[in-house]
Coordinates of N, CA and C in Angstrom, one line a residue:
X1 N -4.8 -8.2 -13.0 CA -3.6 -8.3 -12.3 C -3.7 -7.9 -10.8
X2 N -4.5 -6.5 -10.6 CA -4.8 -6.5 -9.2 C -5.5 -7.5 -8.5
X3 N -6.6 -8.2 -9.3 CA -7.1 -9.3 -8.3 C -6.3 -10.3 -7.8
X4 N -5.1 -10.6 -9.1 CA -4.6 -11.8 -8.3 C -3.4 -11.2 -7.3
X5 N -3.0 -10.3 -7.2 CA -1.8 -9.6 -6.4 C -2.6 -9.9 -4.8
X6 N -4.3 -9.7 -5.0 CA -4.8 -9.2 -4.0 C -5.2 -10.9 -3.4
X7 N -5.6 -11.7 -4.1 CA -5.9 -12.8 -3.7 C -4.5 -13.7 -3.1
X8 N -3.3 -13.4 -3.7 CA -1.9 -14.2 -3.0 C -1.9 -13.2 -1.4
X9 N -2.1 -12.1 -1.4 CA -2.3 -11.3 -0.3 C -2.9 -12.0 0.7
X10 N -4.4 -12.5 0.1 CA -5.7 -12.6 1.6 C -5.0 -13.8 1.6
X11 N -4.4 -15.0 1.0 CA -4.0 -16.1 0.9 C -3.0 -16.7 2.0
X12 N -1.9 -15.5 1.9 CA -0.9 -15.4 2.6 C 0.2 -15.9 1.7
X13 N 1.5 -15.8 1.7 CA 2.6 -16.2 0.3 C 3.7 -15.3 1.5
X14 N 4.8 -16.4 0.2 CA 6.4 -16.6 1.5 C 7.2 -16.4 -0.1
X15 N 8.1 -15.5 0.3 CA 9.3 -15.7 -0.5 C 10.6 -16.3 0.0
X16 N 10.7 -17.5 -0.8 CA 11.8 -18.5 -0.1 C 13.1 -18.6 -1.2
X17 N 14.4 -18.7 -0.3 CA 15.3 -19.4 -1.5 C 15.9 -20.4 -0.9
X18 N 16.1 -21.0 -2.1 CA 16.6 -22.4 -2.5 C 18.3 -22.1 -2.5
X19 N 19.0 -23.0 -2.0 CA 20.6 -23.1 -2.6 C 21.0 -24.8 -3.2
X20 N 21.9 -24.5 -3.9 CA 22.7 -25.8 -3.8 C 21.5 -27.0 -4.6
X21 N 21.8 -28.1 -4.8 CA 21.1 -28.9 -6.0 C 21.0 -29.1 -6.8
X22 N 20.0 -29.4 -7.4 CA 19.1 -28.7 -8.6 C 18.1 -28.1 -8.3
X23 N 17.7 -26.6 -8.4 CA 16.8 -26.2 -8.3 C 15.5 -26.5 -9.9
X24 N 15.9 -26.4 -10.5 CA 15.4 -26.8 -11.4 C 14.2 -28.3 -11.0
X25 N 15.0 -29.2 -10.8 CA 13.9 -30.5 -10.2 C 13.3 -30.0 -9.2
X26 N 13.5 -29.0 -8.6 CA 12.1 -28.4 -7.4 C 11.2 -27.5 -8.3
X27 N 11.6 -26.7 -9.3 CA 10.5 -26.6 -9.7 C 9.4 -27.2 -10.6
X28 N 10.4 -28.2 -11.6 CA 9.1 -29.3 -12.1 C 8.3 -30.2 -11.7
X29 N 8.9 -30.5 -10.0 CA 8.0 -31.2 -9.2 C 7.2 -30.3 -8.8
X30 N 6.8 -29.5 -8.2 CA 6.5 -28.4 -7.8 C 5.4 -28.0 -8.9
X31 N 5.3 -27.8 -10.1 CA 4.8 -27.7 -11.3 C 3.6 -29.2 -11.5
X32 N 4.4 -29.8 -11.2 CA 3.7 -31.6 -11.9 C 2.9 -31.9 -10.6
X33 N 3.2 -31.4 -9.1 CA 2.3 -31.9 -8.2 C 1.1 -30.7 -7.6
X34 N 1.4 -29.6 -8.5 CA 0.6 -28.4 -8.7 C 0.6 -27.5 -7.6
X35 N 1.7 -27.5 -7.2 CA 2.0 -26.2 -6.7 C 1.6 -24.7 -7.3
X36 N 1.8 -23.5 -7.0 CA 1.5 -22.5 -7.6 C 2.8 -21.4 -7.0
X37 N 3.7 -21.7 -7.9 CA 5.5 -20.7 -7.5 C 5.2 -19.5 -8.4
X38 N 5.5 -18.3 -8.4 CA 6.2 -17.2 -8.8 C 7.1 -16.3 -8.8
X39 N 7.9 -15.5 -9.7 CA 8.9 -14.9 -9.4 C 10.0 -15.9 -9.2
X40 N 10.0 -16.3 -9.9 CA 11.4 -17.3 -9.8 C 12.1 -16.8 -10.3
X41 N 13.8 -16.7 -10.0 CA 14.7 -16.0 -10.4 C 15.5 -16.5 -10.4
X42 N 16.9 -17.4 -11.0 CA 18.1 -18.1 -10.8 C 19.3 -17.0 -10.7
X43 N 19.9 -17.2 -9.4 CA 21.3 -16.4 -9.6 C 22.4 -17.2 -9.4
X44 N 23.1 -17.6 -10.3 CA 24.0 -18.7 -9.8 C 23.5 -20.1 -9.3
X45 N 24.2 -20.5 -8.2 CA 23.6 -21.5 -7.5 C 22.1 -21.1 -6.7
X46 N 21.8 -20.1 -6.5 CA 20.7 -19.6 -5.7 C 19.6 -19.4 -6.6
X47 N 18.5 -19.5 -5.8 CA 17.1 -19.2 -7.0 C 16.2 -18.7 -5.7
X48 N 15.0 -17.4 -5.9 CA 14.3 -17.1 -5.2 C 13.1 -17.1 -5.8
X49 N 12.0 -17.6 -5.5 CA 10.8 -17.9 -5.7 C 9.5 -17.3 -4.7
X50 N 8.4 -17.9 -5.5 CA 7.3 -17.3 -3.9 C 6.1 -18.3 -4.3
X51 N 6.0 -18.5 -2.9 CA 4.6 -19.5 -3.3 C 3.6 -19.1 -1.8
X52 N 2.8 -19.8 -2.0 CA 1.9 -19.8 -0.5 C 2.2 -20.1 0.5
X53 N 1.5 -19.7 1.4 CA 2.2 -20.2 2.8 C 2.0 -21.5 3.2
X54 N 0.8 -21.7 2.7 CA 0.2 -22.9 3.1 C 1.1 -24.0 2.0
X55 N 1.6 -23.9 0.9 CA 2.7 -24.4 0.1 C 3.7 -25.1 0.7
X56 N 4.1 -24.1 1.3 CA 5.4 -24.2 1.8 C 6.4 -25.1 2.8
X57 N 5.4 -25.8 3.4 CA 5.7 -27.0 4.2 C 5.9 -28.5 3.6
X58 N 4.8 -28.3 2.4 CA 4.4 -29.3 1.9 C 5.7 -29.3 0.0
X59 N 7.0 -28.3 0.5 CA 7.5 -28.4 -0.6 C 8.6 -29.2 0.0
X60 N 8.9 -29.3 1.2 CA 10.1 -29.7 1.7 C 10.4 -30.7 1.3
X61 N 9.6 -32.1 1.3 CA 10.0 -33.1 0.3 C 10.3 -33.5 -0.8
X62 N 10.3 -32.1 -2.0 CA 10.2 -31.8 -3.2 C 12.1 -31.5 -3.1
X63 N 11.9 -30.8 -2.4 CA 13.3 -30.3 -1.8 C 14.2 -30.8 -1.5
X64 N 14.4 -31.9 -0.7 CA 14.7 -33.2 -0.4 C 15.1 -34.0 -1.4
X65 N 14.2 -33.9 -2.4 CA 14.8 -34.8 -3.8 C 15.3 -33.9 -4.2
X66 N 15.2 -32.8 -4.7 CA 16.3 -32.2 -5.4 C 17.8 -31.4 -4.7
X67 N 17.9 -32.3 -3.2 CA 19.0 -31.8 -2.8 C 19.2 -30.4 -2.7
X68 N 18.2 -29.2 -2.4 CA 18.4 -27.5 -2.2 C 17.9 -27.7 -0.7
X69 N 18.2 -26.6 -0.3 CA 18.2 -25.9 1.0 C 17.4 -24.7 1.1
X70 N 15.9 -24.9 1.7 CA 14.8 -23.5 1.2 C 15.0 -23.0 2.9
X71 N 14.9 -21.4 2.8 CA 14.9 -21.1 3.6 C 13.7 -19.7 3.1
X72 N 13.5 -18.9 4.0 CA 12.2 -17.9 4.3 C 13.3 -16.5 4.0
X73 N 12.6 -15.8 2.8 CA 13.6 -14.8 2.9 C 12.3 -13.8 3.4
X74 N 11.2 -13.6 2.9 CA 10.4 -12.5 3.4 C 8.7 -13.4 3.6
X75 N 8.4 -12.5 4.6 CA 6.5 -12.9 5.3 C 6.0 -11.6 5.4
X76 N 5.3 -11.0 4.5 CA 4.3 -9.9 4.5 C 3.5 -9.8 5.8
X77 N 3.9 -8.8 6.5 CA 3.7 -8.5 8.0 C 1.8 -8.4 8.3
X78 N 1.0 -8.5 7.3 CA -0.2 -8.9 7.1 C -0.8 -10.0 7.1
X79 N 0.2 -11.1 6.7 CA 0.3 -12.6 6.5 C 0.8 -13.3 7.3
X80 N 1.4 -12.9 8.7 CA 2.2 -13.6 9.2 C 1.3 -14.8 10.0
X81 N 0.0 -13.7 10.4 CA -0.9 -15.0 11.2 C -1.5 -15.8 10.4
X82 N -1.7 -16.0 9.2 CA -1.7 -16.7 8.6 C -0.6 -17.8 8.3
X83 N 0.5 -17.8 8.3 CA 1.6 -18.5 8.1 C 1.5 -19.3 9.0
X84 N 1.6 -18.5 10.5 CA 2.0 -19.5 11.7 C 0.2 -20.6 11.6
X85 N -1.2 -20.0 11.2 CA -1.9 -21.1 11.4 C -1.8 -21.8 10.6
X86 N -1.1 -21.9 9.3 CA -0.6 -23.1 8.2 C 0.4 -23.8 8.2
X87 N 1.3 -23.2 9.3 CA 2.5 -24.1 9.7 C 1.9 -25.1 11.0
X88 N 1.2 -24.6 11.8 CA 0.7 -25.4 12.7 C 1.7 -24.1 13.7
X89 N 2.3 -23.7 13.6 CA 3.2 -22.9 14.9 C 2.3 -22.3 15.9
X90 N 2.9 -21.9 16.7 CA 1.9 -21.4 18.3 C 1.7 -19.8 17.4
X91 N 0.0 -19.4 17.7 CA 0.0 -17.9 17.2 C 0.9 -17.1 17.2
X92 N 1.0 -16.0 16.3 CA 1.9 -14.5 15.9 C 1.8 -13.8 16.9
X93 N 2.7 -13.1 18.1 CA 2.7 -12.4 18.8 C 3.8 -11.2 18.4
X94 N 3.3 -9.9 18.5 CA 4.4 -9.1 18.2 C 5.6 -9.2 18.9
X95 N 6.6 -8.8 18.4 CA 8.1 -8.9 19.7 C 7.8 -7.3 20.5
X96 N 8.2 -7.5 22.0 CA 8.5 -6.3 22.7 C 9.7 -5.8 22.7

């Protein structure tokens, strides 16, 4: 259990939620195109999940078909440079 806590760590992983849809069809595509989600949780129309960072760009069209709206709820302040080099975004600079 520790290795894999530790390996989504050096990896980098985003906890995102979904609204509105079906969430459901984002996660069996998501599943069938082998993604790797965890912590998935349905509350109502809302569901929160976690996947990689490097994931996470490449789920939008998943998202798309199932009509949800993902947004970024947490980035492990360890991960963040990692995120922005998997997004393509300009490097992590701290705020002043």
């Amino acid at each position: 259990m520790f290795f894999i806590r530790f390996l989504r760590w050096l990896l980098g992983w985003v906890r995102l939620e979904t609204e509105g849809g079906f969430p459901e069809k984002l996660l069996n595509g998501a599943a069938k195109a082998g993604f790797s989600l965890w912590n998935s949780c349905r509350q109502g129309v809302r569901m929160t999940t976690c996947c990689y960072a490097r994931q996470y760009k490449k789920l939008r069209p998943l998202a798309k078909k199932a009509c949800v709206r993902m947004r970024v709820l947490e980035r492990p302040f360890a991960n963040r440079i990692m995120i922005s080099v998997s997004f393509g975004d300009r490097p992590y600079s701290p705020a002043t």
